[in-house]
mmCIF file of C-alpha atoms in Angstrom:
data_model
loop_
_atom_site.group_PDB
_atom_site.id
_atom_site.type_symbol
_atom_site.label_atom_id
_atom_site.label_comp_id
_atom_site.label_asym_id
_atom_site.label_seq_id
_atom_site.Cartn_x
_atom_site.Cartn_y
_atom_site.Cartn_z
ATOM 1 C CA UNK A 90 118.988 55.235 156.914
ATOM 2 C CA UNK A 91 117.156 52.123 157.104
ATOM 3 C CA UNK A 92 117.633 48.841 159.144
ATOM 4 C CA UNK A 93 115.951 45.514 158.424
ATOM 5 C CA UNK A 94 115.794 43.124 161.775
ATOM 6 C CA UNK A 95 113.590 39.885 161.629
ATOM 7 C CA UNK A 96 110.754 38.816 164.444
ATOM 8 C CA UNK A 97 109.762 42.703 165.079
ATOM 9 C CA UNK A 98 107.852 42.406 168.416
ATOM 10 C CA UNK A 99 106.675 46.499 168.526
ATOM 11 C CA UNK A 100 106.671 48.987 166.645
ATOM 12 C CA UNK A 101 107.125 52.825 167.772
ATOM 13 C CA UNK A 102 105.943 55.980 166.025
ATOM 14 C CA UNK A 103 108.010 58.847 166.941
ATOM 15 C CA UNK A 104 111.580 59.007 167.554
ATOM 16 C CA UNK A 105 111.831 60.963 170.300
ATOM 17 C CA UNK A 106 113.035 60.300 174.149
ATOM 18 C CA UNK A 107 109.683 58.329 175.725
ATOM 19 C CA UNK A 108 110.660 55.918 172.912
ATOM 20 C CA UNK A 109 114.050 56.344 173.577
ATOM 21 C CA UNK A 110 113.791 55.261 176.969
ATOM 22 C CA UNK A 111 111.620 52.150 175.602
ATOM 23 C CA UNK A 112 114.568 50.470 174.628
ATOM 24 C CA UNK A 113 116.283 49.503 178.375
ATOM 25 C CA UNK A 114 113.257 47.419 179.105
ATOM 26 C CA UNK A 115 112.160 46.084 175.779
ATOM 27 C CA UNK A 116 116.167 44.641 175.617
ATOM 28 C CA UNK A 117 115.319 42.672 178.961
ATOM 29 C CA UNK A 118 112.271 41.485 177.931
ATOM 30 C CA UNK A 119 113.839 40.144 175.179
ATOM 31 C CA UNK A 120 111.398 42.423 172.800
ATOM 32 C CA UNK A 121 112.259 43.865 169.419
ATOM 33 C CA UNK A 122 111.455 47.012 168.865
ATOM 34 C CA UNK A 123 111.358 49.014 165.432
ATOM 35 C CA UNK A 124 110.975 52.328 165.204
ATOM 36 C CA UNK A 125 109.801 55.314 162.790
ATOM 37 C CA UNK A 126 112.343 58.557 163.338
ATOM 38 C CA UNK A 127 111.678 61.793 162.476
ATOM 39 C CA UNK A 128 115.305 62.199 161.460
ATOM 40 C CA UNK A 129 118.679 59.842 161.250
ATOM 41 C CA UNK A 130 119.964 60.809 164.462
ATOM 42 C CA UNK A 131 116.820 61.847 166.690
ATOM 43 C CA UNK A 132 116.740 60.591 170.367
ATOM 44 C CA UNK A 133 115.380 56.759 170.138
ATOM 45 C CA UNK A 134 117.521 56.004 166.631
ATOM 46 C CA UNK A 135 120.523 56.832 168.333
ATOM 47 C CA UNK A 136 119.349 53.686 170.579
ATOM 48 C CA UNK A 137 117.239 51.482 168.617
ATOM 49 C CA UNK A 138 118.840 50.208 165.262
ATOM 50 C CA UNK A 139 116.029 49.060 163.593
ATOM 51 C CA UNK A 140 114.557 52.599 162.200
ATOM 52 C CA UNK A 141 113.543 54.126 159.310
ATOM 53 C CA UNK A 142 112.931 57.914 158.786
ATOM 54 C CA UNK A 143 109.943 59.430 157.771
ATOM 55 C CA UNK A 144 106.791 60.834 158.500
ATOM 56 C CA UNK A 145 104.049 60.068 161.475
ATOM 57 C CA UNK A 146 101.387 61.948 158.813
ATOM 58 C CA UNK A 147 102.452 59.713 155.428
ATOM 59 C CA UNK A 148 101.032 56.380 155.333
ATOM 60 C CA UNK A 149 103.173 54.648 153.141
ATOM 61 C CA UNK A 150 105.809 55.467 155.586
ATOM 62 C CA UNK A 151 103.945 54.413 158.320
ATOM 63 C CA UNK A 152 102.844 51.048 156.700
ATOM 64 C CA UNK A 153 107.276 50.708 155.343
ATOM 65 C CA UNK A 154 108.312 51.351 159.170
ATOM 66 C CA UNK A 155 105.910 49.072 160.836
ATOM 67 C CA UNK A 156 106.035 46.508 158.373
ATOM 68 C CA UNK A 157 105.843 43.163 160.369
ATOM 69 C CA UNK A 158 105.608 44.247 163.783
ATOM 70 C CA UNK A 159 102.198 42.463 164.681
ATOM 71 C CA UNK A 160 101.908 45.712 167.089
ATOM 72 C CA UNK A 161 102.187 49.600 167.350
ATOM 73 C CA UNK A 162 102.624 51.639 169.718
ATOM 74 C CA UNK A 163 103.462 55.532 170.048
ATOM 75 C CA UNK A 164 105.820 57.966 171.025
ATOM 76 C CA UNK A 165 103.566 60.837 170.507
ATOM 77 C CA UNK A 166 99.361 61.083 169.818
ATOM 78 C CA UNK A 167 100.427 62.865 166.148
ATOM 79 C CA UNK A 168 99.440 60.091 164.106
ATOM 80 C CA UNK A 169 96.526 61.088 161.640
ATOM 81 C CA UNK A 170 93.285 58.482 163.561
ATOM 82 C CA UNK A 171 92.542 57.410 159.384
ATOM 83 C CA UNK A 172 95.770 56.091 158.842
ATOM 84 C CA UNK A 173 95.754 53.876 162.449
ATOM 85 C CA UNK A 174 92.734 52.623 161.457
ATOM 86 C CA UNK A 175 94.303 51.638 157.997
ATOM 87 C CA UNK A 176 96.957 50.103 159.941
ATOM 88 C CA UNK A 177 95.022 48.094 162.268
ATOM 89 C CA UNK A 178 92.731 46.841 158.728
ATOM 90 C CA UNK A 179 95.621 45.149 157.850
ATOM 91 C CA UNK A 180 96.363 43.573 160.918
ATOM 92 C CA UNK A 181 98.271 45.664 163.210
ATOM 93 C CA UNK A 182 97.293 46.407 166.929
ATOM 94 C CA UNK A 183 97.397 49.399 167.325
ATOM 95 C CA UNK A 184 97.912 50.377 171.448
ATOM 96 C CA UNK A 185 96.530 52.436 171.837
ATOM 97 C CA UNK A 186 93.620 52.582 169.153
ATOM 98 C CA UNK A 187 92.355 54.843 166.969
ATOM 99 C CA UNK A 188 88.836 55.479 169.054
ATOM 100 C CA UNK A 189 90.699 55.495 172.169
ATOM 101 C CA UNK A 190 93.857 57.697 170.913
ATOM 102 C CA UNK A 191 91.660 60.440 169.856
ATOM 103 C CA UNK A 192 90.548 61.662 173.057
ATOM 104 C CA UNK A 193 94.556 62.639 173.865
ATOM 105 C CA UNK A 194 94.294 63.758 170.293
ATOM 106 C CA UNK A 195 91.483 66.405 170.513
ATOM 107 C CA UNK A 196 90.635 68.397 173.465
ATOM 108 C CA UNK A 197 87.493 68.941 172.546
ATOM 109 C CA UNK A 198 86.153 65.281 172.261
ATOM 110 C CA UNK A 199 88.132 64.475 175.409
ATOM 111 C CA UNK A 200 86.278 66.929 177.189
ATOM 112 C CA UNK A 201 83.022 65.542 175.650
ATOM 113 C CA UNK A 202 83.101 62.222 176.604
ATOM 114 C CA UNK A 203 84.676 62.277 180.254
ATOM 115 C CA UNK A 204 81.569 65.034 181.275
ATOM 116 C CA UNK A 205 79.287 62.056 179.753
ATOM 117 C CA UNK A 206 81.196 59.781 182.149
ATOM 118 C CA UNK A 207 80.915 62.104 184.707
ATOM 119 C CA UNK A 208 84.618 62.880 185.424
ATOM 120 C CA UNK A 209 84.952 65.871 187.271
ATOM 121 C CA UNK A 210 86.447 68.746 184.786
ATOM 122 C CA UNK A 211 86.877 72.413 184.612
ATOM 123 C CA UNK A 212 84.023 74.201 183.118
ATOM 124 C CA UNK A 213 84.493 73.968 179.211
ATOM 125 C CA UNK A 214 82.990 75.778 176.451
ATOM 126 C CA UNK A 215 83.738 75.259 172.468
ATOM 127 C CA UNK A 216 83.996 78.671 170.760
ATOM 128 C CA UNK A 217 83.924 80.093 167.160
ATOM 129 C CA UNK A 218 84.216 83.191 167.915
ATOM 130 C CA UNK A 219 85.391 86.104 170.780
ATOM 131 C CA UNK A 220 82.111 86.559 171.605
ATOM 132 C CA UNK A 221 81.931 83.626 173.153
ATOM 133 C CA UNK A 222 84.438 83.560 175.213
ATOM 134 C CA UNK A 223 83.223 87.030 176.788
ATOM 135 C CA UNK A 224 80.114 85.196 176.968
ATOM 136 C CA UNK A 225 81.814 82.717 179.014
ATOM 137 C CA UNK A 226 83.513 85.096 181.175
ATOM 138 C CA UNK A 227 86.838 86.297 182.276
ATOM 139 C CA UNK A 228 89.333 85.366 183.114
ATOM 140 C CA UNK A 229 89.601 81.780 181.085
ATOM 141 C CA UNK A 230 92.271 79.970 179.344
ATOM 142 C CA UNK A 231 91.500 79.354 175.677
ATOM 143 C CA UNK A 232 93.046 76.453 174.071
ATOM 144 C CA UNK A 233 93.825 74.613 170.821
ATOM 145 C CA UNK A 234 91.583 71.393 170.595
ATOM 146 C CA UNK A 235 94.239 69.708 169.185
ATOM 147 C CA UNK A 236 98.705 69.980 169.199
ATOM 148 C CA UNK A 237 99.267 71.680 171.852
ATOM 149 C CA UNK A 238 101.356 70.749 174.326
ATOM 150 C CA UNK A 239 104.163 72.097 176.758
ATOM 151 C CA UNK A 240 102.464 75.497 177.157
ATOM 152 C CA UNK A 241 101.727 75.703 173.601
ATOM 153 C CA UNK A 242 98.523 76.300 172.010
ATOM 154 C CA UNK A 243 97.201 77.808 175.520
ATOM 155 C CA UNK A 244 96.250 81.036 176.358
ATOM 156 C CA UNK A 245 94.784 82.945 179.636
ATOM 157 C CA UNK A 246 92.941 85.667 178.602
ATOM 158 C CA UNK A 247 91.803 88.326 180.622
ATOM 159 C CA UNK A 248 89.808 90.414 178.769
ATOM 160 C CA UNK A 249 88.963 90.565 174.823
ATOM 161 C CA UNK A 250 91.985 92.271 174.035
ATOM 162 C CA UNK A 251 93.589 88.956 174.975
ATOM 163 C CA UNK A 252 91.818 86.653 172.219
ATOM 164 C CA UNK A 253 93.522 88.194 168.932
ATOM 165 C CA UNK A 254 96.585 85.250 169.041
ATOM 166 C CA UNK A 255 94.343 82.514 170.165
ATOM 167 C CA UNK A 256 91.694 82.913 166.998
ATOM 168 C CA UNK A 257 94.643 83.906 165.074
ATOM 169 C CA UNK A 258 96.007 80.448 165.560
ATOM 170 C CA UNK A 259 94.509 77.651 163.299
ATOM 171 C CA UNK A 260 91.889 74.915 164.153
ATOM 172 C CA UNK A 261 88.934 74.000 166.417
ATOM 173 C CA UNK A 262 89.234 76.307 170.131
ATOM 174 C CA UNK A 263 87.940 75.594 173.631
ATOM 175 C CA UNK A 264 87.728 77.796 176.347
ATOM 176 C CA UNK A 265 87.714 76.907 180.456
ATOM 177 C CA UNK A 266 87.328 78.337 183.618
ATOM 178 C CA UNK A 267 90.306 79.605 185.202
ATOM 179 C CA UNK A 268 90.303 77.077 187.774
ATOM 180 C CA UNK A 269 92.100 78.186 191.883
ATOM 181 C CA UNK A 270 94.230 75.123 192.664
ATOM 182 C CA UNK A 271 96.759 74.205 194.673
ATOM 183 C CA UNK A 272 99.012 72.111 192.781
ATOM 184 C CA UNK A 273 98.967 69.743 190.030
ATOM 185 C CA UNK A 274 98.698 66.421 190.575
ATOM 186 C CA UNK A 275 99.546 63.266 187.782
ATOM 187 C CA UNK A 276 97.357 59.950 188.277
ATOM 188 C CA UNK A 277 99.047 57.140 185.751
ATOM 189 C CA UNK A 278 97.840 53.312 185.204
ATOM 190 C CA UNK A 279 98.962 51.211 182.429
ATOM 191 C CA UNK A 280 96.073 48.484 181.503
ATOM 192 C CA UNK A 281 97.015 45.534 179.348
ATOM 193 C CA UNK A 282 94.995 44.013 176.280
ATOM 194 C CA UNK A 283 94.378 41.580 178.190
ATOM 195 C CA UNK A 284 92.557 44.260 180.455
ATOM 196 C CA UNK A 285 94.672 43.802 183.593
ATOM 197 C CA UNK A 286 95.105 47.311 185.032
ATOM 198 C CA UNK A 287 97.704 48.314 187.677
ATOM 199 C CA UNK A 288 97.937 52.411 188.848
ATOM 200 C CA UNK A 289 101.207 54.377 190.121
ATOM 201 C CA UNK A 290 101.611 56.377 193.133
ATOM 202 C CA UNK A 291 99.531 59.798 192.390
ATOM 203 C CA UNK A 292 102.081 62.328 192.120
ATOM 204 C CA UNK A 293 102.473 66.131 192.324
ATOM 205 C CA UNK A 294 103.950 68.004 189.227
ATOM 206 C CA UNK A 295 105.317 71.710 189.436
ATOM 207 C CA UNK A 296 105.059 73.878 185.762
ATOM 208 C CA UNK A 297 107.805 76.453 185.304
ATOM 209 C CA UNK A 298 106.096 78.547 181.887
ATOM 210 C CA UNK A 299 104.071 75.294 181.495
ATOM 211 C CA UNK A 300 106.535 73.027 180.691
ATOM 212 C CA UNK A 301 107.299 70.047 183.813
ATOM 213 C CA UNK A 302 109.988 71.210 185.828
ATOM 214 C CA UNK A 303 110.202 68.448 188.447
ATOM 215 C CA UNK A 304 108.121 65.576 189.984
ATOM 216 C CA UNK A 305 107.798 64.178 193.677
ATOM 217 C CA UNK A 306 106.376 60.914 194.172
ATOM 218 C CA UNK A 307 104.224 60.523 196.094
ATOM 219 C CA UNK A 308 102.798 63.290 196.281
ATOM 220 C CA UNK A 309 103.361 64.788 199.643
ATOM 221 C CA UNK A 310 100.175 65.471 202.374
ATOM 222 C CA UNK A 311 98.229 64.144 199.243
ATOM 223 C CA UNK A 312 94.397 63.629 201.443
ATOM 224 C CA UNK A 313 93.934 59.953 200.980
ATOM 225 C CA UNK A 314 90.199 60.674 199.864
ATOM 226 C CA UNK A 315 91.927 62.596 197.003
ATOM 227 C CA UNK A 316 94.429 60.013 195.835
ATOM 228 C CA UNK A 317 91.928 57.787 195.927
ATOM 229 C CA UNK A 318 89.761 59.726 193.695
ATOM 230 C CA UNK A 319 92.606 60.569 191.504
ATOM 231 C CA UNK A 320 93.249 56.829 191.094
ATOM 232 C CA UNK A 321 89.546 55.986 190.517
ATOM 233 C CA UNK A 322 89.063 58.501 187.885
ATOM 234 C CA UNK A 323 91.915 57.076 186.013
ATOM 235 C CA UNK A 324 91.151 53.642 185.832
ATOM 236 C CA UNK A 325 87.620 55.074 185.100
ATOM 237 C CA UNK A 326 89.144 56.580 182.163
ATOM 238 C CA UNK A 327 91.227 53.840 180.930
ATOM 239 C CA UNK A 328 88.854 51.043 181.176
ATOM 240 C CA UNK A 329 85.797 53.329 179.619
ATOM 241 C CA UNK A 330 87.683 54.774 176.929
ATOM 242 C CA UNK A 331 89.677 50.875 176.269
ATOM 243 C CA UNK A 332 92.907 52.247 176.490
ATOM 244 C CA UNK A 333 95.778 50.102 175.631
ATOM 245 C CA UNK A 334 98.809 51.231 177.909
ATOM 246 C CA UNK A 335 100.127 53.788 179.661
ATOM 247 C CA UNK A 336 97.971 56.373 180.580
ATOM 248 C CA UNK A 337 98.444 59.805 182.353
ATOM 249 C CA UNK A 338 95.735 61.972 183.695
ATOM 250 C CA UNK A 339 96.603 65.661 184.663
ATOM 251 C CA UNK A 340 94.629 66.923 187.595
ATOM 252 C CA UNK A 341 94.121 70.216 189.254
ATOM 253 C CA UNK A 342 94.134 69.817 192.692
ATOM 254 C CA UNK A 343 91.683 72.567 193.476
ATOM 255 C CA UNK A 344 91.328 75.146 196.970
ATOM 256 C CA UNK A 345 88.671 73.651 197.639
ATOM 257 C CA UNK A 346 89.508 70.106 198.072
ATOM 258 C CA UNK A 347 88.353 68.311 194.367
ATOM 259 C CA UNK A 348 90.616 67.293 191.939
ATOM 260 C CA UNK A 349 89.470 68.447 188.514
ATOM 261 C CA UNK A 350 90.872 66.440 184.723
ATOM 262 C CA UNK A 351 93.459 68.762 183.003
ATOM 263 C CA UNK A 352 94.574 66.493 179.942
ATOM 264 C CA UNK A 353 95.535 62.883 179.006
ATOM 265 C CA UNK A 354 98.382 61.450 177.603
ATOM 266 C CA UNK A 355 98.343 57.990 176.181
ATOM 267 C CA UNK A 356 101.721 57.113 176.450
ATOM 268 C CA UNK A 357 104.870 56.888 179.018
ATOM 269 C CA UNK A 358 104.936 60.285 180.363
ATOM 270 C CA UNK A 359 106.807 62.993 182.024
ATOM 271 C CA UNK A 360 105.202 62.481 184.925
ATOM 272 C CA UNK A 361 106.008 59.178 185.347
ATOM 273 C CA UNK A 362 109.990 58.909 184.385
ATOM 274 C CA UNK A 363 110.603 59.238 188.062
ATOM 275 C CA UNK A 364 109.404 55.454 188.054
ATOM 276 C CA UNK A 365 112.590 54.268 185.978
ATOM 277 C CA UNK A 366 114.523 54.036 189.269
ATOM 278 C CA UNK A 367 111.868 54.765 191.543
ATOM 279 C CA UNK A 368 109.510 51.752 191.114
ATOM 280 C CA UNK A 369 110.006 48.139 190.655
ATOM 281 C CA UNK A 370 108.284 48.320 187.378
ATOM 282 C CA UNK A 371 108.719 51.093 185.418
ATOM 283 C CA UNK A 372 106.050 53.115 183.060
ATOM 284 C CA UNK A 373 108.018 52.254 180.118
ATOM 285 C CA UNK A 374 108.516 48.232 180.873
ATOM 286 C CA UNK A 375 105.073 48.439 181.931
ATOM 287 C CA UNK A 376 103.226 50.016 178.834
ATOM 288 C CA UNK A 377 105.701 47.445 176.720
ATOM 289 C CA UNK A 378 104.162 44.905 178.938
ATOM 290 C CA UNK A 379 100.829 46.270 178.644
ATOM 291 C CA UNK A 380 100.820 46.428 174.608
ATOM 292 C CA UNK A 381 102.074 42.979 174.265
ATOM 293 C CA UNK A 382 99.538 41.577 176.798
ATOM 294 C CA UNK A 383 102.179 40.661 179.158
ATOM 295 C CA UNK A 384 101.295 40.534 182.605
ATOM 296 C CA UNK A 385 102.089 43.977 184.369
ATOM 297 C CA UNK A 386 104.610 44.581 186.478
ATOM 298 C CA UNK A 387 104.533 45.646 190.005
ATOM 299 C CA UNK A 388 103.896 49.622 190.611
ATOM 300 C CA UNK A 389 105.284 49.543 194.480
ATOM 301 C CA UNK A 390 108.239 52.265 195.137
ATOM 302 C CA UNK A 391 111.407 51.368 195.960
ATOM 303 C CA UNK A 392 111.969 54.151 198.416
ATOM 304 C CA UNK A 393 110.110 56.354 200.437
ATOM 305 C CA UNK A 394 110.662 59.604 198.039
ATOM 306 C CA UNK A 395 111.421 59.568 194.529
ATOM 307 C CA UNK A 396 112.233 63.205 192.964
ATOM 308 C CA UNK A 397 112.414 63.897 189.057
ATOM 309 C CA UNK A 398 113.980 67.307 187.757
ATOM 310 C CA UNK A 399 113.964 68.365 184.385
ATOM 311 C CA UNK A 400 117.249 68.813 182.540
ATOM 312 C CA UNK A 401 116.065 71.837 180.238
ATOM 313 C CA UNK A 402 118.582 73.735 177.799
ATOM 314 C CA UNK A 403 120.699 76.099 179.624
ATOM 315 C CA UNK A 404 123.913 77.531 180.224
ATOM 316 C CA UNK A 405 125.481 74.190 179.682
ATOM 317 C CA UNK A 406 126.569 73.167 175.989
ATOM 318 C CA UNK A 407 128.693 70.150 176.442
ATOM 319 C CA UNK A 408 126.412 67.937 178.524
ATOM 320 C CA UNK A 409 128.832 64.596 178.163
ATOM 321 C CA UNK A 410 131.460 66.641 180.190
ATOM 322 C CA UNK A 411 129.354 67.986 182.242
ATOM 323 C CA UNK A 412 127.899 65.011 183.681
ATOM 324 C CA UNK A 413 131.011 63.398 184.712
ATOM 325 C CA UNK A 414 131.338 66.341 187.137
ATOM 326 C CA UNK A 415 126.978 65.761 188.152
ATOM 327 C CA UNK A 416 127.915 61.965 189.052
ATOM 328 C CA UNK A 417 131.015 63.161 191.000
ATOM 329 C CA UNK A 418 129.160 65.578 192.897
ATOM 330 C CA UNK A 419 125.639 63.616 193.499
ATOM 331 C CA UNK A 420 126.819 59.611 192.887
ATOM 332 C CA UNK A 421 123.228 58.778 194.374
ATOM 333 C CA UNK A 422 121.427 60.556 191.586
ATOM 334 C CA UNK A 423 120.528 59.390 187.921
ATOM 335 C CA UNK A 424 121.364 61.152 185.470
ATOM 336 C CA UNK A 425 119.191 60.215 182.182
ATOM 337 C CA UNK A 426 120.928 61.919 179.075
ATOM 338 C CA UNK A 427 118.288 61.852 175.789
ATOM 339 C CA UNK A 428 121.032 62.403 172.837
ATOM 340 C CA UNK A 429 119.823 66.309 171.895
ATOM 341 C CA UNK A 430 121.004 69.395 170.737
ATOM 342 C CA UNK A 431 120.466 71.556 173.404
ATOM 343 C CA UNK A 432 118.720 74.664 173.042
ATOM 344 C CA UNK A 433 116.983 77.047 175.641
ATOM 345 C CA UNK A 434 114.203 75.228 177.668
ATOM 346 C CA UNK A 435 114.264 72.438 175.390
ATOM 347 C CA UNK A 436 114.396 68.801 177.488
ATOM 348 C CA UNK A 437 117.801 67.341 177.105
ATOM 349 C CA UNK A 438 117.411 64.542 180.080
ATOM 350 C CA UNK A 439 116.464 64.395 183.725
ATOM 351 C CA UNK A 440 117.383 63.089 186.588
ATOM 352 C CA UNK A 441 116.084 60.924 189.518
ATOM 353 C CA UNK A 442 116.959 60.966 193.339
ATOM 354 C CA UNK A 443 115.519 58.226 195.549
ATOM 355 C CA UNK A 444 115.573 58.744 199.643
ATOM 356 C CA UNK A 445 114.217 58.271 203.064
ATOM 357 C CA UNK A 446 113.977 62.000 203.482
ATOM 358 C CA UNK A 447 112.441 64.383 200.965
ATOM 359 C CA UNK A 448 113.885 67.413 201.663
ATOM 360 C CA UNK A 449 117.367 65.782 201.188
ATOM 361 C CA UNK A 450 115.872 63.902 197.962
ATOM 362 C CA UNK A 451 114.671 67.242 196.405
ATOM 363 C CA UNK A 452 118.647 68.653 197.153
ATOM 364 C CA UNK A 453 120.466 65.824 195.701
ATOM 365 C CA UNK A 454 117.842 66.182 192.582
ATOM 366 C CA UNK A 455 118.174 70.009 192.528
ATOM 367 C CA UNK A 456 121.884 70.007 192.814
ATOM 368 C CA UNK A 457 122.370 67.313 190.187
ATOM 369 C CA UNK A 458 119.969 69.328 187.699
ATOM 370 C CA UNK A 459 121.287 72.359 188.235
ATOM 371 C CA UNK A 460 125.182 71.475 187.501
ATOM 372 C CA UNK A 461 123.703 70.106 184.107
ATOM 373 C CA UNK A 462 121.626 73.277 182.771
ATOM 374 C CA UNK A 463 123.975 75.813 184.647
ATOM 375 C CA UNK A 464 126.505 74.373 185.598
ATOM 376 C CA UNK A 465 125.758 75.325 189.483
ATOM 377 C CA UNK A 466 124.735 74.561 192.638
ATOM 378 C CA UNK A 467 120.619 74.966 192.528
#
């Protein structure tokens, strides 16, 4: 299903819920966004009525969704680098670009270029082979250099037996060092094209089976050496690698006192959707701002605490009903809904408490989470 709008400001590839929740801000900006779905009724077309379906990885698509939207942005880091750069020949901006995009793209190159930049990383390795990975040592998680995501396409091995799925799987491989940290920590900045840069509060993320369970920002009895660090190495990244947008840099906040690069996103991310009614600005208007080469919006919190939990696929079916009895029992707490099916650990929404007091943020968060994957108290 197709729908033609005039005076297209942005367009978005991917029709899932980071473009989803693109909408809200784009409407107050007075921005027009158009979008290419994966499907009729995916997250963002249920919200944004100028869409057509189709693929990321066909470029006639591409080039029939973005039409005359002057600029591009992206829902996910899918889309094949030869067709943005076809794009931007014929006059698109792509936000990010092509060069930059790549290094979210492909672990590998990512890893390449930040060790030439110096940024502190795990120990890193590419491999052909199982040899040599045992000739990196054990233990080590292997990964895909490019896809994964969520958990997926990563592997810890302990010992050869464990390398059968991970050179089973297709594509280039990387292996690093197993790295002892504490927690992990999320450093975001959105930079304009006009190369204004602003950074968010570094925050700490906790993985349940890798996938982002919740998010607490700030990130509490963070050493201000470290955030500072974190914060340096990610406008370090953005500015050096021209990045056009939001930008999210997982760190390992190590037992000894570094913080170490995990991955990039170059996009609104998880990490940061605690900043819809945490922050004055948040990461979505912001990287709308940022691709448009509007000035950026203000980063400062609007509370002490902000908490984000995960709404993953659970016990609950009917999550329209079951938030009216979330809002009755936690009226302080968001509740962000993203229009899916819901299926088991699959992200369905979140929600977002805001507080003087943490440990009273984290319940109201908790609670209000719980009642919408279980249906109980957490």
């Amino acid at each position: 299903m197709t729908h033609e709008a005039p005076g297209r400001d942005v367009a978005v590839i991917g029709g899932g819920q980071l473009a989803r929740m693109m909408q809200p801000p784009a409407i107050a900006l007075g921005l027009r966004l158009c979008l290419l779905a994966e499907g009729p009724d995916v997250s963002a077309a249920q919200v944004i009525g100028d869409h057509r379906v189709g693929s990321h990885t066909d470029l006639d698509d591409l080039r029939a969704a973005v039409q005359d939207a002057p600029v591009v942005t992206f829902d996910h880091e899918h889309v094949p680098p030869e067709h943005l750069r076809a794009l931007a020949q014929e006059g698109h901006q792509c936000r990010p670009g092509p060069d930059a995009l790549i290094h979210a793209q492909d672990k590998l190159v990512m890893r390449r270029r930040l060790t030439e930049l110096g940024v502190p990383c795990p120990r890193w390795a590419a491999v052909e082979q199982p040899a040599d990975v045992e000739d990196f040592g054990f233990p080590a998680i292997v990964k895909t250099a490019r896809g994964g995501y969520d958990g997926k396409g990563v592997w810890k091995v302990a010992s050869a037996a464990d390398l059968d799925e991970p050179f089973g799987a297709p594509g280039e491989l990387l292996v690093e060092e197993l790295v002892p940290f504490r927690r992990e920590l999320s450093a975001q900045v959105a930079r304009s094209a006009t190369g204004e840069i602003v950074d968010y509060p570094v925050v700490e993320s906790r993985q349940v089976d890798g996938v982002c369970s919740e998010v607490i920002a700030p990130a509490p009895n963070l050493d201000p050496a470290l955030e500072a660090r974190a914060r340096h190495i990610a406008r370090t990244i953005a500015e050096e690698l021209d990045v056009v947008g939001m930008l999210a840099v997982e760190l390992f906040e190590t037992d000894d006192d570094r913080v170490l690069v995990n991955e990039l996103a170059m996009r609104p991310h998880n990490t940061g959707h605690w900043s819809i009614d945490g922050a004055v600005t948040s990461q979505f208007e912001n990287h709308l701002r940022a691709v448009t080469g509007l000035p950026l919006g203000s980063t400062t919190p609007r509370q002490p605490w902000s908490v984000m939990v995960n709404i993953l696929g659970g016990a609950v079916q009917d999550l329209a009903a079951q938030r009216e009895v979330a809002l009755a029992a936690e009226p302080d707490v968001k509740v962000h809904l993203y229009g899916k099916a819901v299926k088991p650990g699959r992200k369905v929404g979140h929600v977002t408490a805001v507080g003087e007091e943490l440990e009273d943020v984290l319940r109201r968060a908790r609670h209000s989470a719980a009642l919408l994957t279980d249906g109980v108290q957490a």
